[in-house]
Amino acid sequence: MDINITEDQRMLQDATRRYLEARAPVTYLRQLVEAQTPMPDIAWREGAGQGWLAPFVPESLGGMAESAQGAIDAAIVAEEMGRVVYPGHYLPNSVLAFAIAQWGSQAQRETLLPALAAGEQRGAWCFAAPGVDSGTAPDGVRLERSGGQITLRGVAANVQSAPDADLLLVTATDGEGVTQLLLPAATAGIEVRALDTLDLGRRLADVEFRDVSVTADAVLGAHGAAADCFEQQLQLALVLHCAETVGVIDRALEFTLDYVQQRYAFGRPIGSFQALKHRLADHAAQHEGGKALVARAAKAVQEQAADAAVAVSIAKSHCGRWATEIIRDCLHMHGGIGMTWEHDIQFYLRRAVSNEALWGSPAVHHERLCRLAGL
Amino acid sequence: MSATPDDTKDNAEEHAFRLRAREWLRTHLPPRRLQDEPMMDWADKALIARDRESQRALWEGGLAGITLPREYGGLGLDRRYADIYYEEAQPYRLPWHFGNAFNIVLPTLLAHGSEELKRRYVPAILRGEHLWCQLLSEPSGGSDLAGLTTRAELRGDHWLLNGSKVWTTGGLDCDMGICLARTDPTVPKHAGLTMFLVDMTSPGLAINPIKLISGTVDFCQEFFDDVAVPADHVLGEVGGGWAVASTQLGAEKASMARGWYEGLAAAVESDEIELKDEYGRMARSLGVHEDPRARQLIGEAFVLDAVHTLTTRRVSAGIRNGALPPTAGTLSSLLVALCDVRRSALLSGISGPAGVAAKPGEEGLQWGMTRVTRHRIGGGTTEMQRNGVAERHLGLPRDEADIADRTVPFNRRKVNPDRAQ
């Protein structure tokens, strides 16, 4: 995270790390995986009870949005979650809390924000069409309006936490532009099809909308006017996603550095061989680069600076690519033990590879950067 | 692009200094034209002469050596005044050929020089009289600096230097050089070195320019044939040359991180990311701006530029405020080199065949093979930088062969048997 974080942010970081190490270390994820069970509701409620969503919720509804730096604070939390490959639902719920706080009606804010913040309701965000270019555009769901009635059709792909969600934020398009809606996951016509995931700590689903009919009071903000809201939500999501990836790399490099100093071969620690040392130096340098980019992205998004759109795509490209490259090599440096089911590095690599591909691969963000540069 | 200097934090004295500097600079220094004039070009004798004049003028105008002690010709002011000066100097060309003298030699001289040497050589830099070079690398080795073989022997009131130095920036045009030589081959390599101040016009010193692949001739090779150096021109202790060299290398690294002769990095910078027009212009001129493969590479180039800039800034700010250990500097130097290597590949990838075969007079060839001489070798090879990150920052153990080489007397270390004397 930023080297200039405040004293409050330092405390948030320490408290989050302590909580996650005590209550959700990576061995907890292993237990869930081996028992073939998703994280229980009560565990997410306990986590949310730490105040993780408070930076987005106004004080009048029990949060601390006025005194917090939403995107930066949330990135600090997300990075800690990356260190333990946390299986909870932090990213989508942060995006929902942010969106509802920003653009929700009084009624939407009062009914939904406290419930999300307490972990009693869980959200997911549906927007992207399936495909290799998926992840950065609201191209999955079409909307039709006739009178007071709205009909939704289409498929939103790879929706994070959808199998566990009570509440869906849907970003859809029609001839008038981009519109967002909030609806219960149990609405008739919605089918949530859970996917098999490489990342064993994350549940994704394709969400199909089959002529889902809702009334206009489900709309978040104004009809046809949410293109900029979508972009802001996407930027926040990318900051959290990248911050988590930085945490994943951070911890994997830490235990790999320990390992190469403890493991001896040919009468000396394998970490004294330049063949390993030089690769680890490159990894540390690229990792520092990722930290610098994510710090800038969080700040730019928080301040809605002119470079926010650029900063998140740059961070996503860099972190995505290097997380996979670095952790794959960390696994290699562990030798045989790194290939075994019993070693935790698999969870780190699974999340790194998934994070590279989801929310727009590096290739998708390179193209987005060209467009942002007017090319 | 120069931002408007922030003068709201000035007190009355600082503000008076700012106004004086602003007016003086406006009337005495040439404008900054980095688009068509390099910061340094040692083949451009007129530019070097102009920098000498500018430095002389700065001295006469009372703006040289702002933070340096008064007894050595400086103004003895605090850091804030130097910041003000560099803010005001943004629109002008500063005498950048004095970069080595100011960034590397001055701090080293102040840290290790005798009172006499400081009183003689510091003001000579401020007055624009002495350009300085560093005589460090040798034909027999660059990375293994402490393994150098140029020898110095004491003959009464002077030392006699014999050997050869190479990769000396501006050797032909510099007046003075700071030269590391071996004074005792019977002790381990780091312990037998001494630093000398050498007059570059000394009899017996031959200087040859080296032309690089790019056609530039910034570097020289020197041959020392019984070059006499006065006994009092030793910097630091006899046998203590490595400590002096460490100060010197540290100063070089710090100045590279900060921006040459300050001036550049001292600009009032916003931390916003800007996407450079350069790639779009290049792609359009080559007609590849709509090609999806080229766009992938251009997108990656934007990422590299941001990583380069933001990491350098993060690390230097982090070291300054204590959030990062000083060893973190190794991370940004390595990353800058890695970015440069990759950027070179991206540029040739974007340009494709146009980068290797262009119609006479048309654009293209300048993109085919860029930056081959930069960063990856100069200022410490990437291999040395990797050792630096791994051993100093990450705390990984040294290689055993390296430990052996550091502890054996210099004249008994392992050498190539074909070259053994």
PDB file of N, CA and C in Angstrom, chain B residues 20-71:
ATOM      1  N   ARG B  20      15.056  37.115  -6.479  1.00  0.00           N
ATOM      2  CA  ARG B  20      16.390  37.417  -7.007  1.00  0.00           C
ATOM      3  C   ARG B  20      16.811  36.319  -8.003  1.00  0.00           C
ATOM      4  N   ALA B  21      16.597  35.040  -7.602  1.00  0.00           N
ATOM      5  CA  ALA B  21      16.979  33.928  -8.480  1.00  0.00           C
ATOM      6  C   ALA B  21      16.181  33.991  -9.785  1.00  0.00           C
ATOM      7  N   ARG B  22      14.886  34.259  -9.656  1.00  0.00           N
ATOM      8  CA  ARG B  22      14.011  34.281 -10.837  1.00  0.00           C
ATOM      9  C   ARG B  22      14.526  35.313 -11.851  1.00  0.00           C
ATOM     10  N   GLU B  23      14.814  36.520 -11.345  1.00  0.00           N
ATOM     11  CA  GLU B  23      15.243  37.591 -12.225  1.00  0.00           C
ATOM     12  C   GLU B  23      16.615  37.291 -12.828  1.00  0.00           C
ATOM     13  N   TRP B  24      17.516  36.794 -11.973  1.00  0.00           N
ATOM     14  CA  TRP B  24      18.874  36.525 -12.446  1.00  0.00           C
ATOM     15  C   TRP B  24      18.867  35.428 -13.519  1.00  0.00           C
ATOM     16  N   LEU B  25      18.139  34.343 -13.243  1.00  0.00           N
ATOM     17  CA  LEU B  25      18.102  33.214 -14.179  1.00  0.00           C
ATOM     18  C   LEU B  25      17.537  33.653 -15.529  1.00  0.00           C
ATOM     19  N   ARG B  26      16.489  34.499 -15.454  1.00  0.00           N
ATOM     20  CA  ARG B  26      15.824  34.944 -16.677  1.00  0.00           C
ATOM     21  C   ARG B  26      16.807  35.685 -17.588  1.00  0.00           C
ATOM     22  N   THR B  27      17.720  36.436 -16.983  1.00  0.00           N
ATOM     23  CA  THR B  27      18.602  37.266 -17.800  1.00  0.00           C
ATOM     24  C   THR B  27      19.953  36.612 -18.091  1.00  0.00           C
ATOM     25  N   HIS B  28      20.270  35.493 -17.420  1.00  0.00           N
ATOM     26  CA  HIS B  28      21.621  34.941 -17.595  1.00  0.00           C
ATOM     27  C   HIS B  28      21.698  33.539 -18.191  1.00  0.00           C
ATOM     28  N   LEU B  29      20.648  32.720 -18.038  1.00  0.00           N
ATOM     29  CA  LEU B  29      20.782  31.337 -18.511  1.00  0.00           C
ATOM     30  C   LEU B  29      19.978  31.099 -19.788  1.00  0.00           C
ATOM     31  N   PRO B  30      20.503  30.231 -20.671  1.00  0.00           N
ATOM     32  CA  PRO B  30      19.768  29.900 -21.905  1.00  0.00           C
ATOM     33  C   PRO B  30      18.511  29.076 -21.577  1.00  0.00           C
ATOM     34  N   PRO B  31      17.513  29.088 -22.449  1.00  0.00           N
ATOM     35  CA  PRO B  31      16.295  28.317 -22.182  1.00  0.00           C
ATOM     36  C   PRO B  31      16.552  26.804 -22.234  1.00  0.00           C
ATOM     37  N   ARG B  32      15.712  26.056 -21.559  1.00  0.00           N
ATOM     38  CA  ARG B  32      15.797  24.586 -21.575  1.00  0.00           C
ATOM     39  C   ARG B  32      15.083  24.074 -22.823  1.00  0.00           C
ATOM     40  N   ARG B  33      15.793  23.315 -23.641  1.00  0.00           N
ATOM     41  CA  ARG B  33      15.175  22.777 -24.851  1.00  0.00           C
ATOM     42  C   ARG B  33      15.461  21.290 -24.944  1.00  0.00           C
ATOM     43  N   LEU B  34      14.917  20.517 -24.004  1.00  0.00           N
ATOM     44  CA  LEU B  34      15.288  19.098 -23.934  1.00  0.00           C
ATOM     45  C   LEU B  34      14.801  18.305 -25.137  1.00  0.00           C
ATOM     46  N   GLN B  35      13.824  18.856 -25.869  1.00  0.00           N
ATOM     47  CA  GLN B  35      13.341  18.132 -27.051  1.00  0.00           C
ATOM     48  C   GLN B  35      14.449  17.993 -28.103  1.00  0.00           C
ATOM     49  N   ASP B  36      15.215  19.070 -28.299  1.00  0.00           N
ATOM     50  CA  ASP B  36      16.201  19.012 -29.387  1.00  0.00           C
ATOM     51  C   ASP B  36      17.639  19.236 -28.913  1.00  0.00           C
ATOM     52  N   GLU B  37      17.835  19.240 -27.604  1.00  0.00           N
ATOM     53  CA  GLU B  37      19.195  19.425 -27.090  1.00  0.00           C
ATOM     54  C   GLU B  37      19.369  18.466 -25.931  1.00  0.00           C
ATOM     55  N   PRO B  38      20.342  17.563 -25.984  1.00  0.00           N
ATOM     56  CA  PRO B  38      20.493  16.599 -24.890  1.00  0.00           C
ATOM     57  C   PRO B  38      20.994  17.300 -23.625  1.00  0.00           C
ATOM     58  N   MET B  39      20.772  16.654 -22.468  1.00  0.00           N
ATOM     59  CA  MET B  39      21.328  17.218 -21.244  1.00  0.00           C
ATOM     60  C   MET B  39      22.846  17.257 -21.344  1.00  0.00           C
ATOM     61  N   MET B  40      23.396  16.127 -21.823  1.00  0.00           N
ATOM     62  CA  MET B  40      24.851  16.067 -21.983  1.00  0.00           C
ATOM     63  C   MET B  40      25.186  15.462 -23.336  1.00  0.00           C
ATOM     64  N   ASP B  41      26.170  16.019 -23.989  1.00  0.00           N
ATOM     65  CA  ASP B  41      26.705  15.421 -25.208  1.00  0.00           C
ATOM     66  C   ASP B  41      28.173  15.813 -25.263  1.00  0.00           C
ATOM     67  N   TRP B  42      29.032  14.858 -24.954  1.00  0.00           N
ATOM     68  CA  TRP B  42      30.460  15.176 -24.832  1.00  0.00           C
ATOM     69  C   TRP B  42      31.133  15.355 -26.188  1.00  0.00           C
ATOM     70  N   ALA B  43      30.370  15.130 -27.285  1.00  0.00           N
ATOM     71  CA  ALA B  43      30.928  15.420 -28.609  1.00  0.00           C
ATOM     72  C   ALA B  43      30.647  16.868 -28.998  1.00  0.00           C
ATOM     73  N   ASP B  44      29.706  17.500 -28.291  1.00  0.00           N
ATOM     74  CA  ASP B  44      29.291  18.863 -28.641  1.00  0.00           C
ATOM     75  C   ASP B  44      30.113  19.869 -27.838  1.00  0.00           C
ATOM     76  N   LYS B  45      31.235  20.271 -28.420  1.00  0.00           N
ATOM     77  CA  LYS B  45      32.181  21.103 -27.678  1.00  0.00           C
ATOM     78  C   LYS B  45      31.588  22.480 -27.351  1.00  0.00           C
ATOM     79  N   ALA B  46      30.721  22.970 -28.254  1.00  0.00           N
ATOM     80  CA  ALA B  46      30.106  24.270 -28.010  1.00  0.00           C
ATOM     81  C   ALA B  46      29.184  24.203 -26.794  1.00  0.00           C
ATOM     82  N   LEU B  47      28.452  23.103 -26.676  1.00  0.00           N
ATOM     83  CA  LEU B  47      27.535  22.935 -25.539  1.00  0.00           C
ATOM     84  C   LEU B  47      28.323  22.852 -24.224  1.00  0.00           C
ATOM     85  N   ILE B  48      29.446  22.139 -24.265  1.00  0.00           N
ATOM     86  CA  ILE B  48      30.287  22.029 -23.068  1.00  0.00           C
ATOM     87  C   ILE B  48      30.819  23.424 -22.684  1.00  0.00           C
ATOM     88  N   ALA B  49      31.265  24.165 -23.700  1.00  0.00           N
ATOM     89  CA  ALA B  49      31.789  25.508 -23.431  1.00  0.00           C
ATOM     90  C   ALA B  49      30.697  26.394 -22.837  1.00  0.00           C
ATOM     91  N   ARG B  50      29.479  26.240 -23.357  1.00  0.00           N
ATOM     92  CA  ARG B  50      28.361  27.041 -22.856  1.00  0.00           C
ATOM     93  C   ARG B  50      28.074  26.694 -21.388  1.00  0.00           C
ATOM     94  N   ASP B  51      28.156  25.389 -21.048  1.00  0.00           N
ATOM     95  CA  ASP B  51      27.927  24.982 -19.660  1.00  0.00           C
ATOM     96  C   ASP B  51      28.999  25.546 -18.731  1.00  0.00           C
ATOM     97  N   ARG B  52      30.236  25.584 -19.221  1.00  0.00           N
ATOM     98  CA  ARG B  52      31.311  26.186 -18.400  1.00  0.00           C
ATOM     99  C   ARG B  52      31.000  27.654 -18.125  1.00  0.00           C
ATOM    100  N   GLU B  53      30.562  28.340 -19.180  1.00  0.00           N
ATOM    101  CA  GLU B  53      30.218  29.758 -19.009  1.00  0.00           C
ATOM    102  C   GLU B  53      29.052  29.936 -18.045  1.00  0.00           C
ATOM    103  N   SER B  54      28.029  29.076 -18.179  1.00  0.00           N
ATOM    104  CA  SER B  54      26.864  29.188 -17.303  1.00  0.00           C
ATOM    105  C   SER B  54      27.256  28.988 -15.843  1.00  0.00           C
ATOM    106  N   GLN B  55      28.127  27.995 -15.596  1.00  0.00           N
ATOM    107  CA  GLN B  55      28.518  27.720 -14.209  1.00  0.00           C
ATOM    108  C   GLN B  55      29.306  28.908 -13.656  1.00  0.00           C
ATOM    109  N   ARG B  56      30.176  29.444 -14.501  1.00  0.00           N
ATOM    110  CA  ARG B  56      30.955  30.630 -14.116  1.00  0.00           C
ATOM    111  C   ARG B  56      29.990  31.794 -13.775  1.00  0.00           C
ATOM    112  N   ALA B  57      28.975  31.965 -14.628  1.00  0.00           N
ATOM    113  CA  ALA B  57      28.007  33.045 -14.419  1.00  0.00           C
ATOM    114  C   ALA B  57      27.227  32.829 -13.128  1.00  0.00           C
ATOM    115  N   LEU B  58      26.843  31.590 -12.858  1.00  0.00           N
ATOM    116  CA  LEU B  58      26.116  31.285 -11.619  1.00  0.00           C
ATOM    117  C   LEU B  58      26.955  31.686 -10.405  1.00  0.00           C
ATOM    118  N   TRP B  59      28.240  31.382 -10.495  1.00  0.00           N
ATOM    119  CA  TRP B  59      29.165  31.756  -9.411  1.00  0.00           C
ATOM    120  C   TRP B  59      29.190  33.270  -9.223  1.00  0.00           C
ATOM    121  N   GLU B  60      29.369  33.954 -10.340  1.00  0.00           N
ATOM    122  CA  GLU B  60      29.456  35.415 -10.259  1.00  0.00           C
ATOM    123  C   GLU B  60      28.141  36.035  -9.806  1.00  0.00           C
ATOM    124  N   GLY B  61      27.030  35.376 -10.163  1.00  0.00           N
ATOM    125  CA  GLY B  61      25.715  35.879  -9.777  1.00  0.00           C
ATOM    126  C   GLY B  61      25.314  35.481  -8.374  1.00  0.00           C
ATOM    127  N   GLY B  62      26.199  34.751  -7.647  1.00  0.00           N
ATOM    128  CA  GLY B  62      25.893  34.359  -6.271  1.00  0.00           C
ATOM    129  C   GLY B  62      24.830  33.282  -6.172  1.00  0.00           C
ATOM    130  N   LEU B  63      24.804  32.363  -7.144  1.00  0.00           N
ATOM    131  CA  LEU B  63      23.829  31.280  -7.083  1.00  0.00           C
ATOM    132  C   LEU B  63      24.489  29.904  -7.199  1.00  0.00           C
ATOM    133  N   ALA B  64      25.784  29.821  -6.943  1.00  0.00           N
ATOM    134  CA  ALA B  64      26.470  28.525  -7.034  1.00  0.00           C
ATOM    135  C   ALA B  64      26.673  27.947  -5.635  1.00  0.00           C
ATOM    136  N   GLY B  65      26.469  26.634  -5.515  1.00  0.00           N
ATOM    137  CA  GLY B  65      26.735  25.966  -4.236  1.00  0.00           C
ATOM    138  C   GLY B  65      25.832  26.441  -3.120  1.00  0.00           C
ATOM    139  N   ILE B  66      24.531  26.449  -3.374  1.00  0.00           N
ATOM    140  CA  ILE B  66      23.589  27.057  -2.424  1.00  0.00           C
ATOM    141  C   ILE B  66      23.671  26.459  -1.022  1.00  0.00           C
ATOM    142  N   THR B  67      23.771  25.148  -0.939  1.00  0.00           N
ATOM    143  CA  THR B  67      23.783  24.519   0.390  1.00  0.00           C
ATOM    144  C   THR B  67      25.206  24.221   0.871  1.00  0.00           C
ATOM    145  N   LEU B  68      26.212  24.531   0.045  1.00  0.00           N
ATOM    146  CA  LEU B  68      27.587  24.181   0.442  1.00  0.00           C
ATOM    147  C   LEU B  68      28.120  25.176   1.477  1.00  0.00           C
ATOM    148  N   PRO B  69      29.030  24.687   2.338  1.00  0.00           N
ATOM    149  CA  PRO B  69      29.575  25.557   3.388  1.00  0.00           C
ATOM    150  C   PRO B  69      30.267  26.787   2.798  1.00  0.00           C
ATOM    151  N   ARG B  70      30.194  27.896   3.520  1.00  0.00           N
ATOM    152  CA  ARG B  70      30.767  29.157   3.026  1.00  0.00           C
ATOM    153  C   ARG B  70      32.281  29.078   2.885  1.00  0.00           C
ATOM    154  N   GLU B  71      32.932  28.309   3.780  1.00  0.00           N
ATOM    155  CA  GLU B  71      34.404  28.280   3.704  1.00  0.00           C
ATOM    156  C   GLU B  71      34.887  27.621   2.413  1.00  0.00           C
TER     157      GLU B  71
END
